[in-house]
Amino acid sequence: MDEKYKKLIDEALKIRLNAYTPYSNYKVGAALLCRNGKVYLGCNIENGAYSPTACAERVAFFDAVKNGERDFEAIAVVAGDDGATDLKYASPCGVCRQVMAEFCDDDFKIILPKVKGSEIEDVKIYTLDEIIPFRFKLKEFR
Ligand code: THU
């Protein structure tokens, strides 16, 4: 795998530890790579009223967009229970896929590692088109 994607996974693993998850105890980290090389990070932030909860992917996207970024290459996402050392493949929720659809091209990469201890055991890489085909884009559908 590309060295830059390994680094992206490491950043997702680190930011995951900052997730605020008193309700689910499920911690998610996301590292979003822009085509200019900059990386924006997100973790999930839960809320006692539940619906205000923000997913890690959206926290990363909104930080990037707020900072003027519009051109994205890839996102690494890692997830697992609080304290877990073995992390199964994550899978972005439907709402986060729709946020990706707003800003990213068909070939945007979603990088989903399986982690055991400090070792990346395997990585699945999907394109945006694979994980959300026939997606809604206001510009194209009106
Ligand atoms: N979560 C994410 O951060 N990203 C996803 O794509 C799936 C779900 C969070 C939301 C909530 O804090 C916890 O995982 C359990 O659903």
PDB file of C-alpha atoms and ligand atoms in Angstrom:
ATOM      1  CA  MET A   1       0.000   0.000   0.000  1.00  0.00           C
ATOM      2  CA  ASP A   2       0.997   3.585  -0.690  1.00  0.00           C
ATOM      3  CA  GLU A   3       3.080   5.019   2.217  1.00  0.00           C
ATOM      4  CA  LYS A   4       0.881   8.135   2.355  1.00  0.00           C
ATOM      5  CA  TYR A   5      -2.184   5.942   3.015  1.00  0.00           C
ATOM      6  CA  LYS A   6      -0.344   4.193   5.869  1.00  0.00           C
ATOM      7  CA  LYS A   7       0.361   7.603   7.412  1.00  0.00           C
ATOM      8  CA  LEU A   8      -3.286   8.538   6.957  1.00  0.00           C
ATOM      9  CA  ILE A   9      -4.371   5.403   8.827  1.00  0.00           C
ATOM     10  CA  ASP A  10      -1.949   6.254  11.657  1.00  0.00           C
ATOM     11  CA  GLU A  11      -3.487   9.720  11.942  1.00  0.00           C
ATOM     12  CA  ALA A  12      -6.994   8.227  12.036  1.00  0.00           C
ATOM     13  CA  LEU A  13      -5.889   5.837  14.794  1.00  0.00           C
ATOM     14  CA  LYS A  14      -4.477   8.694  16.867  1.00  0.00           C
ATOM     15  CA  ILE A  15      -7.478  11.018  16.571  1.00  0.00           C
ATOM     16  CA  ARG A  16      -9.832   8.109  17.350  1.00  0.00           C
ATOM     17  CA  LEU A  17      -8.573   8.256  20.923  1.00  0.00           C
ATOM     18  CA  ASN A  18     -10.151  11.729  21.293  1.00  0.00           C
ATOM     19  CA  ALA A  19     -13.651  10.468  20.439  1.00  0.00           C
ATOM     20  CA  TYR A  20     -16.298  11.497  22.984  1.00  0.00           C
ATOM     21  CA  THR A  21     -18.467   8.396  23.289  1.00  0.00           C
ATOM     22  CA  PRO A  22     -20.067   7.989  26.736  1.00  0.00           C
ATOM     23  CA  TYR A  23     -23.232   6.476  25.178  1.00  0.00           C
ATOM     24  CA  SER A  24     -22.030   3.959  22.591  1.00  0.00           C
ATOM     25  CA  ASN A  25     -18.426   3.449  23.768  1.00  0.00           C
ATOM     26  CA  TYR A  26     -17.688   3.017  20.052  1.00  0.00           C
ATOM     27  CA  LYS A  27     -14.819   5.236  18.987  1.00  0.00           C
ATOM     28  CA  VAL A  28     -14.261   6.304  15.385  1.00  0.00           C
ATOM     29  CA  GLY A  29     -11.344   8.207  13.869  1.00  0.00           C
ATOM     30  CA  ALA A  30     -11.138   9.720  10.392  1.00  0.00           C
ATOM     31  CA  ALA A  31      -8.256  11.309   8.484  1.00  0.00           C
ATOM     32  CA  LEU A  32      -9.187  13.177   5.305  1.00  0.00           C
ATOM     33  CA  LEU A  33      -6.463  13.767   2.705  1.00  0.00           C
ATOM     34  CA  CYS A  34      -6.820  16.751   0.366  1.00  0.00           C
ATOM     35  CA  ARG A  35      -5.246  16.688  -3.099  1.00  0.00           C
ATOM     36  CA  ASN A  36      -2.919  19.490  -1.895  1.00  0.00           C
ATOM     37  CA  GLY A  37      -1.504  17.090   0.747  1.00  0.00           C
ATOM     38  CA  LYS A  38      -3.197  18.620   3.793  1.00  0.00           C
ATOM     39  CA  VAL A  39      -4.932  16.308   6.242  1.00  0.00           C
ATOM     40  CA  TYR A  40      -8.009  17.097   8.375  1.00  0.00           C
ATOM     41  CA  LEU A  41      -8.980  14.908  11.302  1.00  0.00           C
ATOM     42  CA  GLY A  42     -12.245  13.944  12.927  1.00  0.00           C
ATOM     43  CA  CYS A  43     -13.575  11.766  15.723  1.00  0.00           C
ATOM     44  CA  ASN A  44     -17.154  11.063  16.725  1.00  0.00           C
ATOM     45  CA  ILE A  45     -18.664  13.397  19.299  1.00  0.00           C
ATOM     46  CA  GLU A  46     -21.790  12.086  20.996  1.00  0.00           C
ATOM     47  CA  ASN A  47     -24.569  13.872  22.820  1.00  0.00           C
ATOM     48  CA  GLY A  48     -26.987  12.872  25.562  1.00  0.00           C
ATOM     49  CA  ALA A  49     -29.871  13.952  23.298  1.00  0.00           C
ATOM     50  CA  TYR A  50     -28.476  11.411  20.753  1.00  0.00           C
ATOM     51  CA  SER A  51     -29.428  13.118  17.470  1.00  0.00           C
ATOM     52  CA  PRO A  52     -26.824  15.918  17.778  1.00  0.00           C
ATOM     53  CA  THR A  53     -24.108  13.236  17.669  1.00  0.00           C
ATOM     54  CA  ALA A  54     -21.535  13.899  14.957  1.00  0.00           C
ATOM     55  CA  CYS A  55     -19.736  11.120  13.084  1.00  0.00           C
ATOM     56  CA  ALA A  56     -15.960  11.222  12.751  1.00  0.00           C
ATOM     57  CA  GLU A  57     -16.081  11.511   8.954  1.00  0.00           C
ATOM     58  CA  ARG A  58     -18.345  14.563   9.010  1.00  0.00           C
ATOM     59  CA  VAL A  59     -16.259  16.287  11.677  1.00  0.00           C
ATOM     60  CA  ALA A  60     -13.230  15.900   9.375  1.00  0.00           C
ATOM     61  CA  PHE A  61     -15.103  17.059   6.249  1.00  0.00           C
ATOM     62  CA  PHE A  62     -16.651  20.107   7.878  1.00  0.00           C
ATOM     63  CA  ASP A  63     -13.324  21.206   9.344  1.00  0.00           C
ATOM     64  CA  ALA A  64     -11.718  20.902   5.891  1.00  0.00           C
ATOM     65  CA  VAL A  65     -14.529  22.701   4.063  1.00  0.00           C
ATOM     66  CA  LYS A  66     -14.582  25.445   6.707  1.00  0.00           C
ATOM     67  CA  ASN A  67     -10.884  25.955   5.987  1.00  0.00           C
ATOM     68  CA  GLY A  68     -11.525  26.412   2.271  1.00  0.00           C
ATOM     69  CA  GLU A  69     -10.690  22.908   1.041  1.00  0.00           C
ATOM     70  CA  ARG A  70     -12.749  21.579  -1.859  1.00  0.00           C
ATOM     71  CA  ASP A  71     -10.524  18.985  -3.487  1.00  0.00           C
ATOM     72  CA  PHE A  72     -10.299  15.607  -1.749  1.00  0.00           C
ATOM     73  CA  GLU A  73      -8.336  12.444  -2.500  1.00  0.00           C
ATOM     74  CA  ALA A  74      -9.068   9.929   0.272  1.00  0.00           C
ATOM     75  CA  ILE A  75     -10.335   9.314   3.789  1.00  0.00           C
ATOM     76  CA  ALA A  76      -9.098   6.668   6.249  1.00  0.00           C
ATOM     77  CA  VAL A  77     -11.634   5.521   8.830  1.00  0.00           C
ATOM     78  CA  VAL A  78     -10.974   3.335  11.881  1.00  0.00           C
ATOM     79  CA  ALA A  79     -13.486   2.221  14.479  1.00  0.00           C
ATOM     80  CA  GLY A  80     -13.921  -0.029  17.461  1.00  0.00           C
ATOM     81  CA  ASP A  81     -15.064  -0.223  21.045  1.00  0.00           C
ATOM     82  CA  ASP A  82     -13.366   1.917  23.655  1.00  0.00           C
ATOM     83  CA  GLY A  83     -10.155   0.197  24.742  1.00  0.00           C
ATOM     84  CA  ALA A  84     -10.190  -2.352  21.914  1.00  0.00           C
ATOM     85  CA  THR A  85      -6.849  -3.181  20.365  1.00  0.00           C
ATOM     86  CA  ASP A  86      -8.266  -5.239  17.497  1.00  0.00           C
ATOM     87  CA  LEU A  87     -10.272  -3.037  15.152  1.00  0.00           C
ATOM     88  CA  LYS A  88     -12.588  -4.576  12.550  1.00  0.00           C
ATOM     89  CA  TYR A  89     -13.133  -2.861   9.197  1.00  0.00           C
ATOM     90  CA  ALA A  90     -15.140   0.340   9.658  1.00  0.00           C
ATOM     91  CA  SER A  91     -17.923   1.342   7.277  1.00  0.00           C
ATOM     92  CA  PRO A  92     -19.065   4.960   6.876  1.00  0.00           C
ATOM     93  CA  CYS A  93     -22.767   5.509   7.578  1.00  0.00           C
ATOM     94  CA  GLY A  94     -25.187   6.565   4.865  1.00  0.00           C
ATOM     95  CA  VAL A  95     -25.294  10.198   5.981  1.00  0.00           C
ATOM     96  CA  CYS A  96     -21.498  10.484   5.833  1.00  0.00           C
ATOM     97  CA  ARG A  97     -21.536   8.867   2.374  1.00  0.00           C
ATOM     98  CA  GLN A  98     -23.941  11.583   1.247  1.00  0.00           C
ATOM     99  CA  VAL A  99     -21.596  14.266   2.634  1.00  0.00           C
ATOM    100  CA  MET A 100     -18.739  12.678   0.648  1.00  0.00           C
ATOM    101  CA  ALA A 101     -21.014  12.730  -2.421  1.00  0.00           C
ATOM    102  CA  GLU A 102     -21.388  16.498  -2.080  1.00  0.00           C
ATOM    103  CA  PHE A 103     -17.661  17.186  -2.257  1.00  0.00           C
ATOM    104  CA  CYS A 104     -15.889  14.238  -3.878  1.00  0.00           C
ATOM    105  CA  ASP A 105     -15.455  12.680  -7.306  1.00  0.00           C
ATOM    106  CA  ASP A 106     -16.285   9.080  -8.284  1.00  0.00           C
ATOM    107  CA  ASP A 107     -12.703   7.936  -7.619  1.00  0.00           C
ATOM    108  CA  PHE A 108     -12.413   9.378  -4.067  1.00  0.00           C
ATOM    109  CA  LYS A 109     -10.916   6.571  -1.944  1.00  0.00           C
ATOM    110  CA  ILE A 110     -12.344   5.228   1.322  1.00  0.00           C
ATOM    111  CA  ILE A 111      -9.552   3.437   3.175  1.00  0.00           C
ATOM    112  CA  LEU A 112     -10.693   0.910   5.749  1.00  0.00           C
ATOM    113  CA  PRO A 113      -8.014  -0.985   7.651  1.00  0.00           C
ATOM    114  CA  LYS A 114      -8.317  -3.959   9.931  1.00  0.00           C
ATOM    115  CA  VAL A 115      -5.937  -3.433  12.853  1.00  0.00           C
ATOM    116  CA  LYS A 116      -4.470  -5.883  15.354  1.00  0.00           C
ATOM    117  CA  GLY A 117      -2.485  -4.223  18.127  1.00  0.00           C
ATOM    118  CA  SER A 118      -0.061  -1.887  16.387  1.00  0.00           C
ATOM    119  CA  GLU A 119      -0.174  -3.828  13.119  1.00  0.00           C
ATOM    120  CA  ILE A 120      -2.302  -3.045  10.079  1.00  0.00           C
ATOM    121  CA  GLU A 121      -3.427  -6.576   9.135  1.00  0.00           C
ATOM    122  CA  ASP A 122      -5.327  -5.715   5.977  1.00  0.00           C
ATOM    123  CA  VAL A 123      -6.845  -2.745   4.181  1.00  0.00           C
ATOM    124  CA  LYS A 124      -9.977  -2.535   2.043  1.00  0.00           C
ATOM    125  CA  ILE A 125     -10.042   0.387  -0.352  1.00  0.00           C
ATOM    126  CA  TYR A 126     -13.324   1.397  -2.002  1.00  0.00           C
ATOM    127  CA  THR A 127     -14.155   4.261  -4.327  1.00  0.00           C
ATOM    128  CA  LEU A 128     -17.005   6.645  -3.566  1.00  0.00           C
ATOM    129  CA  ASP A 129     -18.865   5.314  -6.594  1.00  0.00           C
ATOM    130  CA  GLU A 130     -18.689   1.808  -5.145  1.00  0.00           C
ATOM    131  CA  ILE A 131     -20.054   2.717  -1.720  1.00  0.00           C
ATOM    132  CA  ILE A 132     -22.796   5.100  -2.881  1.00  0.00           C
ATOM    133  CA  PRO A 133     -23.838   4.525  -6.496  1.00  0.00           C
ATOM    134  CA  PHE A 134     -26.536   6.696  -8.148  1.00  0.00           C
ATOM    135  CA  ARG A 135     -26.069   9.257  -5.396  1.00  0.00           C
ATOM    136  CA  PHE A 136     -27.998  12.490  -5.085  1.00  0.00           C
ATOM    137  CA  LYS A 137     -26.335  15.680  -6.311  1.00  0.00           C
ATOM    138  CA  LEU A 138     -28.628  18.696  -6.503  1.00  0.00           C
ATOM    139  CA  LYS A 139     -26.623  20.204  -9.366  1.00  0.00           C
ATOM    140  CA  GLU A 140     -27.139  17.088 -11.487  1.00  0.00           C
ATOM    141  CA  PHE A 141     -30.703  16.114 -10.593  1.00  0.00           C
ATOM    142  CA  ARG A 142     -32.664  19.342 -11.004  1.00  0.00           C
TER     143      ARG A 142
HETATM  144  N1  THU B   1     -20.145   6.677  13.817  1.00  0.00           N
HETATM  145  C1  THU B   1     -19.187   7.389  13.155  1.00  0.00           C
HETATM  146  O1  THU B   1     -18.476   8.217  13.729  1.00  0.00           O
HETATM  147  N2  THU B   1     -19.044   7.158  11.829  1.00  0.00           N
HETATM  148  C2  THU B   1     -19.784   6.269  11.107  1.00  0.00           C
HETATM  149  O2  THU B   1     -19.690   6.250   9.888  1.00  0.00           O
HETATM  150  C3  THU B   1     -20.660   5.324  11.816  1.00  0.00           C
HETATM  151  C4  THU B   1     -21.039   5.720  13.201  1.00  0.00           C
HETATM  152  C5  THU B   1     -20.323   6.909  15.268  1.00  0.00           C
HETATM  153  C6  THU B   1     -21.614   7.569  15.650  1.00  0.00           C
HETATM  154  C7  THU B   1     -21.783   7.116  17.076  1.00  0.00           C
HETATM  155  O3  THU B   1     -21.071   8.010  17.925  1.00  0.00           O
HETATM  156  C8  THU B   1     -21.102   5.755  17.134  1.00  0.00           C
HETATM  157  O4  THU B   1     -20.303   5.677  15.959  1.00  0.00           O
HETATM  158  C9  THU B   1     -22.059   4.580  17.190  1.00  0.00           C
HETATM  159  O5  THU B   1     -22.972   4.652  16.154  1.00  0.00           O
END
